[in-house]
Short mmCIF file of C-alpha atoms in Angstrom, two decimals:
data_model
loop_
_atom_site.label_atom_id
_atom_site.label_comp_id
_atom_site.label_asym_id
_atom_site.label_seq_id
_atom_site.Cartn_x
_atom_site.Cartn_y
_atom_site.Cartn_z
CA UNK R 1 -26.26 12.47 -3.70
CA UNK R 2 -26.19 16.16 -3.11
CA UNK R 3 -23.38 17.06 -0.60
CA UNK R 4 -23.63 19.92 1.57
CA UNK R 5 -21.21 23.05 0.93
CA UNK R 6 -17.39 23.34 2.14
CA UNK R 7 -18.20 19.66 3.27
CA UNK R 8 -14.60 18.25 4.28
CA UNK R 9 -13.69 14.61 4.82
CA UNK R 10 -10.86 13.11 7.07
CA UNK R 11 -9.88 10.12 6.16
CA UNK R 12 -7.51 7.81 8.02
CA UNK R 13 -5.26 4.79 6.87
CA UNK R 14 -3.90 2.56 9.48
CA UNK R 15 -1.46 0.53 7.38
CA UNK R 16 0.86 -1.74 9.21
CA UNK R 17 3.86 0.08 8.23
CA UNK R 18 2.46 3.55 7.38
CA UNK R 19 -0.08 5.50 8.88
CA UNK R 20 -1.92 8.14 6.27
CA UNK R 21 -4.01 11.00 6.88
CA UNK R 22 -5.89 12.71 4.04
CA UNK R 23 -8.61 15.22 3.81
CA UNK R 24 -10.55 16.26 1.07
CA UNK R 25 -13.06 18.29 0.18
CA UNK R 26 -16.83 17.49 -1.65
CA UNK R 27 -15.72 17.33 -5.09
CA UNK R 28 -12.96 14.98 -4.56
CA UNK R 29 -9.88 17.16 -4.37
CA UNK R 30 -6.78 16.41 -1.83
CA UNK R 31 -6.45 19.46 0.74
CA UNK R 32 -3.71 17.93 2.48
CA UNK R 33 -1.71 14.70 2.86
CA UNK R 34 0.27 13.59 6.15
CA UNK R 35 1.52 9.87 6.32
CA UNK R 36 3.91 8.64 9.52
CA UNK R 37 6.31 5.52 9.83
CA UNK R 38 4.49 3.93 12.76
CA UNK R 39 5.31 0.11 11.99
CA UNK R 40 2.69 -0.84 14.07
CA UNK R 41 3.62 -4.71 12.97
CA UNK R 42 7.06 -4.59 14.18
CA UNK R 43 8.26 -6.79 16.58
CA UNK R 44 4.73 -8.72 16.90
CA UNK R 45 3.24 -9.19 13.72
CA UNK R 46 4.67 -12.30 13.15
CA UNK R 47 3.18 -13.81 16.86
CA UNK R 48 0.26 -12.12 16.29
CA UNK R 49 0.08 -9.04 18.42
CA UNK R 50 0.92 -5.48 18.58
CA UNK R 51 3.55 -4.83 21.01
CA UNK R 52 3.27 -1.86 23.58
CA UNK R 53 5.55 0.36 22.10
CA UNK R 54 4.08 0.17 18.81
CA UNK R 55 0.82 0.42 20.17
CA UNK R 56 1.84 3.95 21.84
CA UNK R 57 2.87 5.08 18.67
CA UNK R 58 -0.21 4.47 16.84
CA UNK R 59 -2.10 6.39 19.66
CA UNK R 60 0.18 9.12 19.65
CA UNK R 61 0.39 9.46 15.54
CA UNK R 62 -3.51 9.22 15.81
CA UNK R 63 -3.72 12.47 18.82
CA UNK R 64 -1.72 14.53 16.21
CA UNK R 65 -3.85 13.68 13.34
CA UNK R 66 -6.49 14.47 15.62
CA UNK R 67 -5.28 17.94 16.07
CA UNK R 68 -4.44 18.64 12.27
CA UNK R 69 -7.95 17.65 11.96
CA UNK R 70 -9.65 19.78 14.47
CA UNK R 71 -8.07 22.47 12.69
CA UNK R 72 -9.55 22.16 9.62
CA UNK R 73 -13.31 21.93 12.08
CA UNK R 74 -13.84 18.67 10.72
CA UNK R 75 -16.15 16.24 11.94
CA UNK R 76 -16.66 13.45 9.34
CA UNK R 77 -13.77 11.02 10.27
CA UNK R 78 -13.33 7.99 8.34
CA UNK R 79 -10.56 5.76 10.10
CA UNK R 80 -9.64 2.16 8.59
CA UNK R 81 -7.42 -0.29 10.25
CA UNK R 82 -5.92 -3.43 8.19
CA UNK R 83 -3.56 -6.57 8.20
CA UNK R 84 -2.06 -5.67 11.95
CA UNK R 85 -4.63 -4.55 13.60
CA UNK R 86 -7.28 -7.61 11.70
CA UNK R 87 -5.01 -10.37 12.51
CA UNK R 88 -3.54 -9.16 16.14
CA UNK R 89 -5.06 -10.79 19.15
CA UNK R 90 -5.34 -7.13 21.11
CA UNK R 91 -6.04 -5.81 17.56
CA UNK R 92 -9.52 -4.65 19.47
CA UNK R 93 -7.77 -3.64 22.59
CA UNK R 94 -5.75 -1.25 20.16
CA UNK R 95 -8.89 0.25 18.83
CA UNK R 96 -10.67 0.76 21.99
CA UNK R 97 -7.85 2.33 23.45
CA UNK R 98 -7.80 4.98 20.28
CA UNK R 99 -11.25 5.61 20.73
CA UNK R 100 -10.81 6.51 24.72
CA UNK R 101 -7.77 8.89 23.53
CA UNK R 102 -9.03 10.51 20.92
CA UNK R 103 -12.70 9.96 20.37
CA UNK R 104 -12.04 8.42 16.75
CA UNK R 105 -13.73 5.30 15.72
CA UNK R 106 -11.42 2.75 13.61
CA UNK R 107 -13.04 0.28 11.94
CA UNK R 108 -11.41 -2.66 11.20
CA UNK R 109 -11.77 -4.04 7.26
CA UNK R 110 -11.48 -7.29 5.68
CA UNK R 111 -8.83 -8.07 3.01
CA UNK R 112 -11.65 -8.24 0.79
CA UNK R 113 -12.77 -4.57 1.87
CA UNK R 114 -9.77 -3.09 1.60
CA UNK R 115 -8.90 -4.37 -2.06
CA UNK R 116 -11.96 -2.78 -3.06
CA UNK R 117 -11.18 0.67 -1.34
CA UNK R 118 -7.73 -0.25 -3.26
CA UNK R 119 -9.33 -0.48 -6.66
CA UNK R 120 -11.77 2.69 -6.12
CA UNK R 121 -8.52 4.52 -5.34
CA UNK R 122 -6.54 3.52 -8.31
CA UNK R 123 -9.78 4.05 -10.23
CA UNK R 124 -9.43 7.54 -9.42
CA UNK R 125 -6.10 7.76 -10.52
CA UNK R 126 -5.10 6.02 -13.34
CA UNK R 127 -7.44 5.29 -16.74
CA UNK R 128 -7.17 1.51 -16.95
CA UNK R 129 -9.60 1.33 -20.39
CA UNK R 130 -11.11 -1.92 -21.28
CA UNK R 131 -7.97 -3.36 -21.02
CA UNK R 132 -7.47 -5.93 -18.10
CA UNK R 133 -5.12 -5.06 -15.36
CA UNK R 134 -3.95 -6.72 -11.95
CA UNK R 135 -3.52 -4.25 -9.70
CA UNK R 136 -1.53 -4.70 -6.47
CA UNK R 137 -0.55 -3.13 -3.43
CA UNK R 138 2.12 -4.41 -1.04
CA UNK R 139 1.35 -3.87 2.43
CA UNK R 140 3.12 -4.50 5.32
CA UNK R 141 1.06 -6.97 6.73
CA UNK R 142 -1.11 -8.32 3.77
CA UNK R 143 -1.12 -8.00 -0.32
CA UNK R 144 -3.96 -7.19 -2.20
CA UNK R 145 -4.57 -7.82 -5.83
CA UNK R 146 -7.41 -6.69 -7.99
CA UNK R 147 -8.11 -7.85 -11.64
CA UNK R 148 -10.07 -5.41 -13.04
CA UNK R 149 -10.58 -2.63 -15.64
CA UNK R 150 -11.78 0.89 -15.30
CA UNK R 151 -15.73 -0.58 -15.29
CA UNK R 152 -15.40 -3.05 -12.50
CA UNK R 153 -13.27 -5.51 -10.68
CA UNK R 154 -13.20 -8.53 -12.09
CA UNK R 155 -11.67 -10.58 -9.28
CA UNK R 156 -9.87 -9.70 -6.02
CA UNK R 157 -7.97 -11.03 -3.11
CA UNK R 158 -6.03 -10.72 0.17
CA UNK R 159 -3.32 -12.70 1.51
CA UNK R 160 -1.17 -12.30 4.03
CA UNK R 161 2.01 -12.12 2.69
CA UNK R 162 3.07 -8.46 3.60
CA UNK R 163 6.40 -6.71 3.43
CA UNK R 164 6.75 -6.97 7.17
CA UNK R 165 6.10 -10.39 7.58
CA UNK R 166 8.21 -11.07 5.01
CA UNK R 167 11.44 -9.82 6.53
CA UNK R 168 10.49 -11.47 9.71
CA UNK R 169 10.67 -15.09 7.53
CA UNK R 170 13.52 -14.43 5.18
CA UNK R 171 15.20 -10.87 5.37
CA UNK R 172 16.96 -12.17 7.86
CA UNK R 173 20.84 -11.69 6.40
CA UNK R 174 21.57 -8.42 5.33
CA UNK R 175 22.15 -8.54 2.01
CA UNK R 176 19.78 -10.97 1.92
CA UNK R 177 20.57 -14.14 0.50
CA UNK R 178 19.94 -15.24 -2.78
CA UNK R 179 18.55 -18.94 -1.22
CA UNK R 180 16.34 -16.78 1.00
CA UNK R 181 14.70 -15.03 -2.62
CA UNK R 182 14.24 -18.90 -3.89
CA UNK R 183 12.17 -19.82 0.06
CA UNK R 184 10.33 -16.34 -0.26
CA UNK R 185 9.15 -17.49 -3.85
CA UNK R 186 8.37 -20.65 -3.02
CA UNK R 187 6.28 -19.47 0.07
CA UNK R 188 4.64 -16.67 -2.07
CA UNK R 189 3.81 -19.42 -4.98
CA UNK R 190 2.79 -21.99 -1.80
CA UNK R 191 0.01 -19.08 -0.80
CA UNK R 192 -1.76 -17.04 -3.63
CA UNK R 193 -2.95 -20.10 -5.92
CA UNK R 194 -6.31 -18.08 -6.15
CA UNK R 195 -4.43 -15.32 -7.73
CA UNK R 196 -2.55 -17.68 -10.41
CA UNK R 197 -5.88 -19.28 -10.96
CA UNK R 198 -7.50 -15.83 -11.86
CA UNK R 199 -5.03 -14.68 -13.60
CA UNK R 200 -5.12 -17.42 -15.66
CA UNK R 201 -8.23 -16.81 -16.82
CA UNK R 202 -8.74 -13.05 -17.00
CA UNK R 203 -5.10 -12.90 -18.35
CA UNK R 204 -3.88 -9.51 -17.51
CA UNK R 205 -0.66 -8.57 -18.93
CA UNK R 206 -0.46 -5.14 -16.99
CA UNK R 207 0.39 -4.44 -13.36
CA UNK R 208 -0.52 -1.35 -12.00
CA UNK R 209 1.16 -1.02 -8.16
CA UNK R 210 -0.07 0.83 -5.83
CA UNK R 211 1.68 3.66 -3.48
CA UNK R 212 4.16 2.37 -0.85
CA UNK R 213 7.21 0.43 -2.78
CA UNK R 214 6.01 1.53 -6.14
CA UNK R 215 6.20 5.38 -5.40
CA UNK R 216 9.68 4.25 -4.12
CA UNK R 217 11.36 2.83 -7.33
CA UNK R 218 9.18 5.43 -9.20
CA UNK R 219 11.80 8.17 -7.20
CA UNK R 220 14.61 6.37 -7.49
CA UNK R 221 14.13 6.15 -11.50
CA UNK R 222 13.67 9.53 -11.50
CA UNK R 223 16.26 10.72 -9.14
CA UNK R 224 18.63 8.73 -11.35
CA UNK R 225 17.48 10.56 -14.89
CA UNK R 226 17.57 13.57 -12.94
CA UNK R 227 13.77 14.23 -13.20
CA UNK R 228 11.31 14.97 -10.49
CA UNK R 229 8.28 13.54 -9.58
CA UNK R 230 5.95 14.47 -6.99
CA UNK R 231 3.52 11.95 -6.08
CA UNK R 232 1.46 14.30 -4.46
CA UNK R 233 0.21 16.11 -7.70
CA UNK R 234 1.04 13.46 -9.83
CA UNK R 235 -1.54 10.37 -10.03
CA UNK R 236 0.62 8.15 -12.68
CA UNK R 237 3.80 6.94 -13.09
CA UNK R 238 4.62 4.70 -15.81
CA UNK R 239 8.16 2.43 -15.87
CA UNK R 240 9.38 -0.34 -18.64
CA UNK R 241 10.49 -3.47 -17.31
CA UNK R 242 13.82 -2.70 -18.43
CA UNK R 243 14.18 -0.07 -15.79
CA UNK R 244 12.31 -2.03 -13.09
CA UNK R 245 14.94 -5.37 -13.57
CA UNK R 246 17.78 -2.65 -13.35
CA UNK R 247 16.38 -1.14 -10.25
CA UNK R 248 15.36 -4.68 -8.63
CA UNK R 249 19.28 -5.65 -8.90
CA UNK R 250 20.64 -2.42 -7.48
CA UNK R 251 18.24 -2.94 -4.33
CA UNK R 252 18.31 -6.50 -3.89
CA UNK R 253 22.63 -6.80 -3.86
CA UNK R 254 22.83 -3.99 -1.37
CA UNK R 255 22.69 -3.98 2.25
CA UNK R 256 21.08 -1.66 4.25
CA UNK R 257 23.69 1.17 4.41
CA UNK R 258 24.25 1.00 0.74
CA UNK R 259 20.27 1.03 0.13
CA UNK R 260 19.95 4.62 2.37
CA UNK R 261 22.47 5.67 -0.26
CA UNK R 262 20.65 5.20 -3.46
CA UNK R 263 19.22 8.29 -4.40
CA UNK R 264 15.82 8.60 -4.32
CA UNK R 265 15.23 5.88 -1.80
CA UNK R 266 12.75 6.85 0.34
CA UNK R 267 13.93 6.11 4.35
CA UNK R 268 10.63 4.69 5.36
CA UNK R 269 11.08 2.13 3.09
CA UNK R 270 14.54 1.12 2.84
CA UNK R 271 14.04 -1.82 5.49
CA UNK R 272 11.02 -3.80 3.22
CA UNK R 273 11.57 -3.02 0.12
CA UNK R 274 14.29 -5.69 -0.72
CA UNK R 275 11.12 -8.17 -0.25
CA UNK R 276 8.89 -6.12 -1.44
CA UNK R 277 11.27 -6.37 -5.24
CA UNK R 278 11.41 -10.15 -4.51
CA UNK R 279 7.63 -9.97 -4.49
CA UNK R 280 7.28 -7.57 -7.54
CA UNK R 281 9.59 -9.46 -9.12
CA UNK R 282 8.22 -12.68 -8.61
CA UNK R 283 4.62 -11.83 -10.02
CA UNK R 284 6.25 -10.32 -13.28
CA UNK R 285 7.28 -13.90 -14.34
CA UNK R 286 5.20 -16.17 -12.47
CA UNK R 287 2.16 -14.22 -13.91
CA UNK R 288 3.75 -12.91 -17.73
CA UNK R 289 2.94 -9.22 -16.82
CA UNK R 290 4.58 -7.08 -19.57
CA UNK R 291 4.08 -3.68 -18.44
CA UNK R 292 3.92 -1.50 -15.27
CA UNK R 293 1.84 1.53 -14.19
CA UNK R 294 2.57 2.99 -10.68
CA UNK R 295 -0.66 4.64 -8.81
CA UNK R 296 -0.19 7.10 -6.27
CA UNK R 297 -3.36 6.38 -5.24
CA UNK R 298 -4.67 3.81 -3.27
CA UNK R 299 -6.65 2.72 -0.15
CA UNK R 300 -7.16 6.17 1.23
CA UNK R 301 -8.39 7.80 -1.81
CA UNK R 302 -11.01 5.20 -2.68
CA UNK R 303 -12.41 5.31 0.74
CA UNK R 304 -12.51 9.24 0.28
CA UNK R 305 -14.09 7.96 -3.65
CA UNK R 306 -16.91 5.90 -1.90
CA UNK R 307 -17.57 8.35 0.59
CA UNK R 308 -18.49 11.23 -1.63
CA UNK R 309 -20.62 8.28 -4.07
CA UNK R 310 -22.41 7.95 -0.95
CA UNK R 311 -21.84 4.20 -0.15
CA UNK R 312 -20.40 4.58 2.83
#
């Protein structure tokens, strides 16, 4: 498909913790990168709604990308909305309301959409090979995991077992408890029997995470050897299992005070990402996974990877 010069692309990710805004240009380059802490799923997304406040701040986060985008004179706005917005009952209300505010049109994606955005994203950052990967990327309000290689997914699902809803059931003690990590497994085992099924006969032995937590423990790793990484230039991140057990303790023992004080923890994250280790965690032995990659790609950059393949 031949694209027309200085073409530029907005994209938007409504995430149910994070909101991203990313535009790039025609041959698939990043221009710029905003993301905002809306935690649109807080207070609401375990009854199924998004309350007022949170529903202000997604409007409000939405008018400023608006205005970062009209001053790149950008037209072509792709906005995707996920696990809050799909499962709330004024989910629609929210998006109507955007639309009257701002004039941009959110469309609302499947869990089966989004892992495939997911795995165009990671696609575009990290060279999986022939070898056969599980890819996954915690959410706040749902998880999605891809088996695949860099040809083509192989299988992929969605389930709603996001960071966010996660705290709701058992963060609920600060440190949290270790017979809250046993219920959280036993719910996360009770609810992804597709996944254990798939993986049992694809076999991947390599998890590549996606953004959110992973960039997380990928700072803190680095922070700690006194390295830097910059997950805005850099696609890959690569950490032995080893240094992610390590890390997983240090998190998981502290409460929420001591967590802000890790260096390298990220503050947008320090409230989910004690179940979001518990979940990590959890798939490294349930599923024998012997090795992780860390994307810092993900949903956002594979809708900006179908867009310029002209699918969408």
């Amino acid at each position: 498909m031949f694209m027309k010069p200085g073409r530029k692309i907005a994209v938007i990710d409504m995430g149910t913790n994070t909101f991203h805004l990313l535009i790039g240009d025609e041959q698939g380059n990043v221009i710029l990168k905003e993301k905002v802490s809306v935690k649109i799923g807080q207070g609401g997304i375990s009854q199924g709604i998004i309350n007022p406040l949170a529903c202000e701040r997604a409007i409000n986060t939405l008018k400023s990308f608006k205005s970062t985008i009209e001053l790149y004179n950008i037209t072509e706005i792709y906005a995707t909305a996920t696990s809050a917005i799909r499962s709330a009952a004024n989910g629609q209300l929210l998006v109507d309301d955007i639309y009257k505010e701002t004039g941009i049109e959110v469309k609302v994606i499947s869990g089966e959409k989004e892992a495939e955005y997911i795995y165009y994203g990671v696609r575009s950052a990290v060279d999986m090979g022939e070898e056969t990967s599980l890819v996954v990327d915690i959410g706040g309000g749902s998880v999605e995991f891809i088996i695949c290689n860099h040809k083509k997914i192989l299988w992929k699902g969605s389930f709603e077992i996001g960071a966010q809803r996660l705290v709701d059931k058992f963060h609920t003690e600060d440190p949290m408890p270790l017979k809250n990590t046993k219920l959280l497994e036993e719910f996360v085992e009770s609810q992804i029997q597709p996944l254990i099924e798939a993986t049992n006969k694809y076999k991947p032995e390599t998890l590549v995470g996606s953004s959110g937590t992973f960039d997380t423990l990928s700072e803190i790793d680095n922070q700690q050897h006194g390295r830097i990484f910059l997950p805005d230039q850099e696609k890959e991140y690569s950490m032995d299992l080893a240094t992610y057990h390590k890390l997983h303790q240090e998190i998981v023992r502290a409460n929420r005070k001591e967590r802000m004080q890790i260096e390298g923890m990220i503050p947008m994250r320090v409230d989910m990402i004690v179940v979001a280790c518990c979940l990590i965690n959890y798939l490294l032995k349930r599923l024998s996974l012997t090795k992780i990659r860390v994307s810092t790609y993900s949903l956002k950059e594979g809708v900006l990877d179908r867009v310029l393949a002209g699918v969408l």
